[in-house]
Amino acid sequence: MANIRPFLIALAFGLIAVVLVYVYIQQVQDKPASVMQMQRVVRTTAQIPKGTTIARHMVEEIEMNADAVTGDMVTELDEVLGKVTTVNVYENSFLMQQMFKEETMIEQLSRNLQEGQRAVTVGVTEVSGLGGNLKVGDRVDVLVTILNNEEVGVSSTFTVLRDVGVMAVGQDIGFEGKDGEFTAPQSKSVTLRITPSQAEMLALASEIGSIRLSLRHPDEVYSPLTAGTALTEFTRYTPTRKDLEAAAQRATEEADKEREARLAQLAMTYGRDGTPQFTDMGEMIVPIQEPETPGILIEVILGGESQLVELPLPEK
């Protein structure tokens, strides 16, 4: 009996080992296989030269093992659409952040222009720029006010451009705010979308006068033509002191000329000593007198009193 005890002990340990191995194998077989984690990345569908603005048809999204994705790889299309490549990118290449640069405002503006259009910026104040309420996409008229000068005479205001679009307000070409509306802060400049001939008119108008923008209804198609407005259309002319002094000076000069003419007539008739003058035939010399030409009568209102002043006609 003492001889079989070691055998029984060994048998017991053997059975325990078999049971443990069986349990381990069952656990391994029942354990589900690990799922590979996938990550979305962006790659090219064709070769893209340096300096190209990325468009939707140039790129695509695919999924790959997340363990192979690095931090500088592009994972969303929106991250690259509209950006400009700084290197040549081959077909089926994964896009990296360092391959692109942000498009500048000028580049974005130029791409928003159609063939035959121009973008021209004008300076505005809070008043002339509609109190900062202009937004990208608004339609405006452009008015110019020219003060009294030799070219236009009295101060006048004209509408030089009608129904032109606002491309940018300051450095902003518009961004989406609440409910998808485009908004822009107050700015000292507005960029308009116009034709080449309109650009010439706007440039000249901004040099010789002051510009003001007039906001239009977005659905308005017809706009009445106007001939401009001059200062005299809503004011009555009242001569200044300088005007009156000039009129008096002209009247004095005309009176002096008339007196000299009469003295010359008397000298021809009676001589300097008052003796009558005769021809060789014994006839008395009587100079031919030219009929007086009436002047121009104007009404001068000064201090509430009206007075007629005769101004001589200009000499022919």
Coordinates of C-alpha atoms in Angstrom, one line a residue:
M1 CA 0.0 0.0 0.0
A2 CA 2.9 2.2 0.8
N3 CA 4.3 1.5 -2.6
I4 CA 1.3 2.8 -4.6
R5 CA 1.0 6.1 -2.8
P6 CA 3.5 8.0 -5.0
F7 CA 1.8 6.6 -8.0
L8 CA -1.6 7.9 -6.9
I9 CA -0.2 11.3 -6.1
A10 CA 1.5 11.5 -9.6
L11 CA -1.8 10.5 -11.2
A12 CA -3.7 13.1 -9.4
F13 CA -1.3 15.9 -10.5
G14 CA -1.5 14.6 -14.0
L15 CA -5.3 14.8 -14.1
I16 CA -5.1 18.3 -12.7
A17 CA -2.7 19.4 -15.4
V18 CA -4.9 17.9 -18.1
V19 CA -8.0 19.7 -16.8
L20 CA -6.1 23.1 -16.7
V21 CA -4.8 22.6 -20.3
Y22 CA -8.3 21.8 -21.4
V23 CA -9.8 24.9 -19.7
Y24 CA -7.1 27.1 -21.2
I25 CA -7.8 25.8 -24.7
Q26 CA -11.5 26.4 -24.4
Q27 CA -10.9 30.0 -23.2
V28 CA -8.6 30.7 -26.2
Q29 CA -11.1 29.2 -28.7
D30 CA -14.1 31.2 -27.2
K31 CA -12.2 34.5 -27.2
P32 CA -13.3 36.7 -30.3
A33 CA -10.6 37.8 -32.7
S34 CA -9.5 41.5 -32.3
V35 CA -11.1 44.0 -34.7
M36 CA -8.6 46.2 -36.8
Q37 CA -9.2 49.9 -36.2
M38 CA -9.7 51.9 -39.4
Q39 CA -9.1 55.6 -40.1
R40 CA -10.3 57.8 -42.9
V41 CA -7.6 59.6 -45.0
V42 CA -7.4 61.6 -48.2
R43 CA -5.4 60.8 -51.2
T44 CA -5.1 62.1 -54.8
T45 CA -7.0 60.7 -57.8
A46 CA -4.5 62.2 -60.3
Q47 CA -1.2 64.0 -60.4
I48 CA -1.5 67.6 -59.1
P49 CA 1.1 70.1 -60.1
K50 CA 2.6 72.7 -57.7
G51 CA 0.5 75.8 -57.3
T52 CA -2.8 74.1 -58.1
T53 CA -5.9 74.9 -56.1
I54 CA -7.4 71.6 -54.8
A55 CA -10.9 70.8 -56.3
R56 CA -13.2 68.0 -55.3
H57 CA -12.5 65.8 -58.4
M58 CA -8.8 65.7 -57.6
V59 CA -9.0 63.9 -54.2
E60 CA -10.9 61.1 -52.6
E61 CA -11.4 59.6 -49.1
I62 CA -10.4 56.0 -48.2
E63 CA -10.0 54.0 -45.0
M64 CA -6.8 52.4 -43.8
N65 CA -5.3 50.8 -40.7
A66 CA -5.4 53.5 -38.0
D67 CA -2.0 52.3 -36.7
A68 CA -0.5 53.5 -40.1
V69 CA -2.0 57.0 -40.0
T70 CA 0.4 59.7 -38.8
G71 CA -0.6 63.1 -37.3
D72 CA 0.3 65.2 -40.4
M73 CA -1.9 63.2 -42.8
V74 CA -5.1 64.8 -44.1
T75 CA -8.2 63.0 -42.8
E76 CA -11.0 65.3 -44.1
L77 CA -11.7 66.6 -47.5
D78 CA -12.7 70.0 -46.1
E79 CA -9.1 70.4 -44.8
V80 CA -7.7 70.7 -48.4
L81 CA -10.5 71.9 -50.7
G82 CA -9.6 75.4 -51.9
K83 CA -6.0 75.3 -50.7
V84 CA -3.0 75.6 -53.0
T85 CA -0.3 73.0 -53.3
T86 CA 3.2 74.0 -52.6
V87 CA 4.8 70.8 -54.1
N88 CA 4.0 68.4 -57.0
V89 CA 1.8 65.6 -55.7
Y90 CA 1.7 62.3 -57.5
E91 CA -1.4 60.2 -58.2
N92 CA -2.7 58.0 -55.3
S93 CA -0.5 59.8 -52.8
F94 CA -1.7 60.4 -49.3
L95 CA -2.0 64.2 -48.6
M96 CA 0.0 65.8 -45.9
Q97 CA -0.7 69.1 -44.1
Q98 CA 2.6 70.6 -45.2
M99 CA 1.8 70.2 -48.9
F100 CA -0.6 73.2 -48.9
K101 CA -1.0 76.9 -48.1
E102 CA -4.1 79.0 -47.3
E103 CA -5.4 80.9 -50.3
T104 CA -5.1 84.7 -49.9
M105 CA -8.0 87.1 -50.1
I106 CA -6.8 88.4 -53.5
E107 CA -6.7 84.8 -54.9
Q108 CA -10.1 84.1 -53.6
L109 CA -11.5 87.3 -55.1
S110 CA -9.9 86.6 -58.5
R111 CA -11.5 83.2 -58.6
N112 CA -14.9 84.7 -57.8
L113 CA -14.7 87.0 -60.9
Q114 CA -16.1 85.9 -64.2
E115 CA -14.5 86.7 -67.5
G116 CA -14.9 90.4 -68.3
Q117 CA -15.4 91.4 -64.7
R118 CA -13.2 93.6 -62.5
A119 CA -13.0 94.0 -58.7
V120 CA -12.4 97.7 -57.6
T121 CA -12.2 98.8 -54.0
V122 CA -13.5 102.2 -52.9
G123 CA -12.9 103.9 -49.6
V124 CA -16.0 104.6 -47.4
T125 CA -16.9 106.1 -44.1
E126 CA -19.5 104.9 -41.7
V127 CA -22.0 107.2 -43.4
S128 CA -21.1 106.7 -47.1
G129 CA -20.8 103.0 -46.4
L130 CA -24.3 102.6 -45.0
G131 CA -23.2 102.6 -41.4
G132 CA -21.3 99.3 -41.7
N133 CA -24.5 97.4 -42.7
L134 CA -23.2 96.3 -46.1
K135 CA -22.7 92.6 -46.6
V136 CA -21.2 90.5 -49.3
G137 CA -23.8 89.9 -52.0
D138 CA -25.6 93.2 -51.6
R139 CA -26.5 95.3 -54.6
V140 CA -25.7 99.0 -54.6
D141 CA -25.8 102.2 -56.7
V142 CA -22.7 104.5 -56.6
L143 CA -23.2 108.2 -56.3
V144 CA -20.5 110.9 -56.7
T145 CA -20.8 114.5 -55.4
I146 CA -18.6 117.1 -57.1
L147 CA -18.3 120.5 -55.4
N148 CA -18.4 123.8 -57.3
N149 CA -15.7 123.9 -59.9
E150 CA -15.0 125.0 -63.5
E151 CA -15.9 121.6 -64.9
V152 CA -19.4 121.2 -63.5
G153 CA -20.2 124.7 -62.4
V154 CA -22.5 124.5 -59.4
S155 CA -22.1 121.7 -56.9
S156 CA -23.8 118.5 -58.2
T157 CA -24.5 114.8 -57.4
F158 CA -24.7 112.1 -60.1
T159 CA -25.4 108.4 -60.1
V160 CA -22.4 106.9 -62.0
L161 CA -23.0 103.2 -61.5
R162 CA -26.2 101.2 -61.0
D163 CA -26.9 97.7 -59.6
V164 CA -23.4 96.6 -58.9
G165 CA -22.5 93.7 -56.6
V166 CA -20.5 93.9 -53.3
M167 CA -17.7 91.3 -53.4
A168 CA -15.9 92.2 -50.2
V169 CA -16.2 94.5 -47.2
G170 CA -12.8 95.4 -45.9
Q171 CA -10.6 92.2 -45.7
D172 CA -13.6 89.9 -45.5
I173 CA -15.1 88.3 -48.5
G174 CA -18.0 87.1 -46.4
F175 CA -18.4 84.3 -43.9
E176 CA -21.4 82.3 -42.9
G177 CA -23.1 83.4 -39.7
K178 CA -26.4 82.3 -38.1
D179 CA -28.8 80.6 -40.5
G180 CA -26.2 80.6 -43.2
E181 CA -26.4 84.4 -43.7
F182 CA -23.2 86.2 -44.8
T183 CA -22.0 88.8 -42.4
A184 CA -19.2 91.3 -42.2
P185 CA -17.9 93.8 -39.7
Q186 CA -17.7 97.6 -40.3
S187 CA -14.9 98.5 -42.6
K188 CA -13.3 101.5 -44.3
S189 CA -13.4 99.9 -47.8
V190 CA -15.8 98.1 -50.1
T191 CA -14.9 96.0 -53.1
L192 CA -17.4 96.1 -56.0
R193 CA -17.8 93.7 -58.9
I194 CA -18.0 95.8 -62.1
T195 CA -17.1 95.9 -65.8
P196 CA -13.8 97.5 -67.2
S197 CA -15.7 100.6 -68.4
Q198 CA -17.4 101.0 -65.1
A199 CA -14.0 100.6 -63.4
E200 CA -12.8 103.7 -65.3
M201 CA -15.8 105.7 -64.4
L202 CA -15.5 104.7 -60.7
A203 CA -11.8 105.6 -60.6
L204 CA -12.4 109.0 -62.1
A205 CA -15.4 109.7 -59.9
S206 CA -13.4 108.9 -56.7
E207 CA -10.6 111.2 -57.8
I208 CA -12.7 114.3 -58.5
G209 CA -15.5 113.9 -56.0
S210 CA -16.7 112.0 -52.9
I211 CA -18.3 108.6 -53.2
R212 CA -21.5 107.4 -51.5
L213 CA -23.2 104.0 -51.8
S214 CA -26.9 103.5 -52.1
L215 CA -28.3 100.1 -51.1
R216 CA -30.8 98.5 -53.5
H217 CA -33.6 96.0 -52.9
P218 CA -32.2 92.6 -53.8
D219 CA -35.1 91.8 -56.2
E220 CA -35.2 95.2 -57.9
V221 CA -34.5 95.0 -61.7
Y222 CA -35.6 98.4 -63.0
S223 CA -34.1 101.6 -61.8
P224 CA -35.2 105.0 -63.2
L225 CA -32.5 107.0 -64.9
T226 CA -31.7 110.4 -63.4
A227 CA -29.8 113.4 -64.9
G228 CA -28.2 114.3 -61.6
T229 CA -29.1 117.0 -59.1
A230 CA -27.5 120.4 -58.9
L231 CA -27.4 122.8 -55.9
T232 CA -29.6 125.3 -57.8
E233 CA -32.5 122.8 -57.9
F234 CA -33.3 123.3 -54.3
T235 CA -31.7 126.7 -53.5
R236 CA -32.3 130.3 -54.8
Y237 CA -29.3 132.3 -55.9
T238 CA -28.5 135.3 -53.7
P239 CA -25.6 137.5 -54.8
T240 CA -22.8 137.9 -52.4
R241 CA -21.2 141.1 -51.3
K242 CA -18.4 140.3 -53.8
D243 CA -20.9 140.0 -56.6
L244 CA -22.5 143.4 -55.7
E245 CA -19.1 145.1 -55.5
A246 CA -18.2 143.7 -58.9
A247 CA -21.5 144.9 -60.5
A248 CA -21.0 148.4 -59.0
Q249 CA -17.4 148.5 -60.4
R250 CA -18.6 147.6 -63.8
A251 CA -21.4 150.3 -63.7
T252 CA -18.8 152.9 -62.6
E253 CA -16.5 152.0 -65.5
E254 CA -19.3 152.2 -68.0
A255 CA -20.3 155.6 -66.6
D256 CA -16.7 156.9 -67.0
K257 CA -16.6 155.6 -70.6
E258 CA -19.9 157.4 -71.4
R259 CA -18.7 160.7 -69.9
E260 CA -15.5 160.5 -71.9
A261 CA -17.4 159.9 -75.1
R262 CA -19.6 163.0 -74.5
L263 CA -16.6 165.2 -73.7
A264 CA -15.0 164.0 -77.0
Q265 CA -18.3 164.8 -78.8
L266 CA -18.3 168.4 -77.4
A267 CA -14.6 168.8 -78.3
M268 CA -15.4 167.9 -81.9
T269 CA -18.3 170.3 -82.0
Y270 CA -17.1 173.4 -80.1
G271 CA -13.4 172.8 -79.7
R272 CA -11.4 172.8 -76.5
D273 CA -12.0 176.5 -76.0
G274 CA -15.7 176.2 -76.5
T275 CA -15.7 177.8 -80.0
P276 CA -18.0 176.1 -82.6
Q277 CA -16.1 174.1 -85.3
F278 CA -16.9 174.5 -89.0
T279 CA -15.9 172.6 -92.1
D280 CA -14.2 174.3 -95.1
M281 CA -17.7 174.7 -96.6
G282 CA -18.8 176.7 -93.6
E283 CA -21.0 173.9 -92.1
M284 CA -21.0 173.2 -88.4
I285 CA -19.5 169.9 -87.4
V286 CA -22.0 167.7 -85.6
P287 CA -20.7 164.2 -84.7
I288 CA -22.9 161.2 -85.5
Q289 CA -24.2 159.8 -82.3
E290 CA -24.6 156.1 -82.0
P291 CA -27.9 155.0 -80.4
E292 CA -27.5 153.8 -76.9
T293 CA -27.7 150.0 -76.4
P294 CA -29.7 149.0 -73.4
G295 CA -28.0 146.8 -70.9
I296 CA -29.2 143.7 -68.9
L297 CA -31.5 144.3 -66.0
I298 CA -31.1 141.9 -63.1
E299 CA -33.0 141.8 -59.8
V300 CA -30.7 142.0 -56.8
I301 CA -32.2 141.1 -53.4
L302 CA -30.2 142.4 -50.4
G303 CA -31.5 142.5 -46.9
G304 CA -35.0 141.6 -48.0
E305 CA -35.1 144.6 -50.4
S306 CA -35.3 144.2 -54.2
Q307 CA -33.4 146.5 -56.5
L308 CA -32.9 146.5 -60.3
V309 CA -29.4 146.8 -61.5
E310 CA -28.5 147.4 -65.2
L311 CA -25.5 145.6 -66.4
P312 CA -23.9 146.5 -69.8
L313 CA -23.9 144.0 -72.6
P314 CA -20.6 142.4 -73.4
E315 CA -18.6 144.1 -76.1
K316 CA -18.7 142.3 -79.5

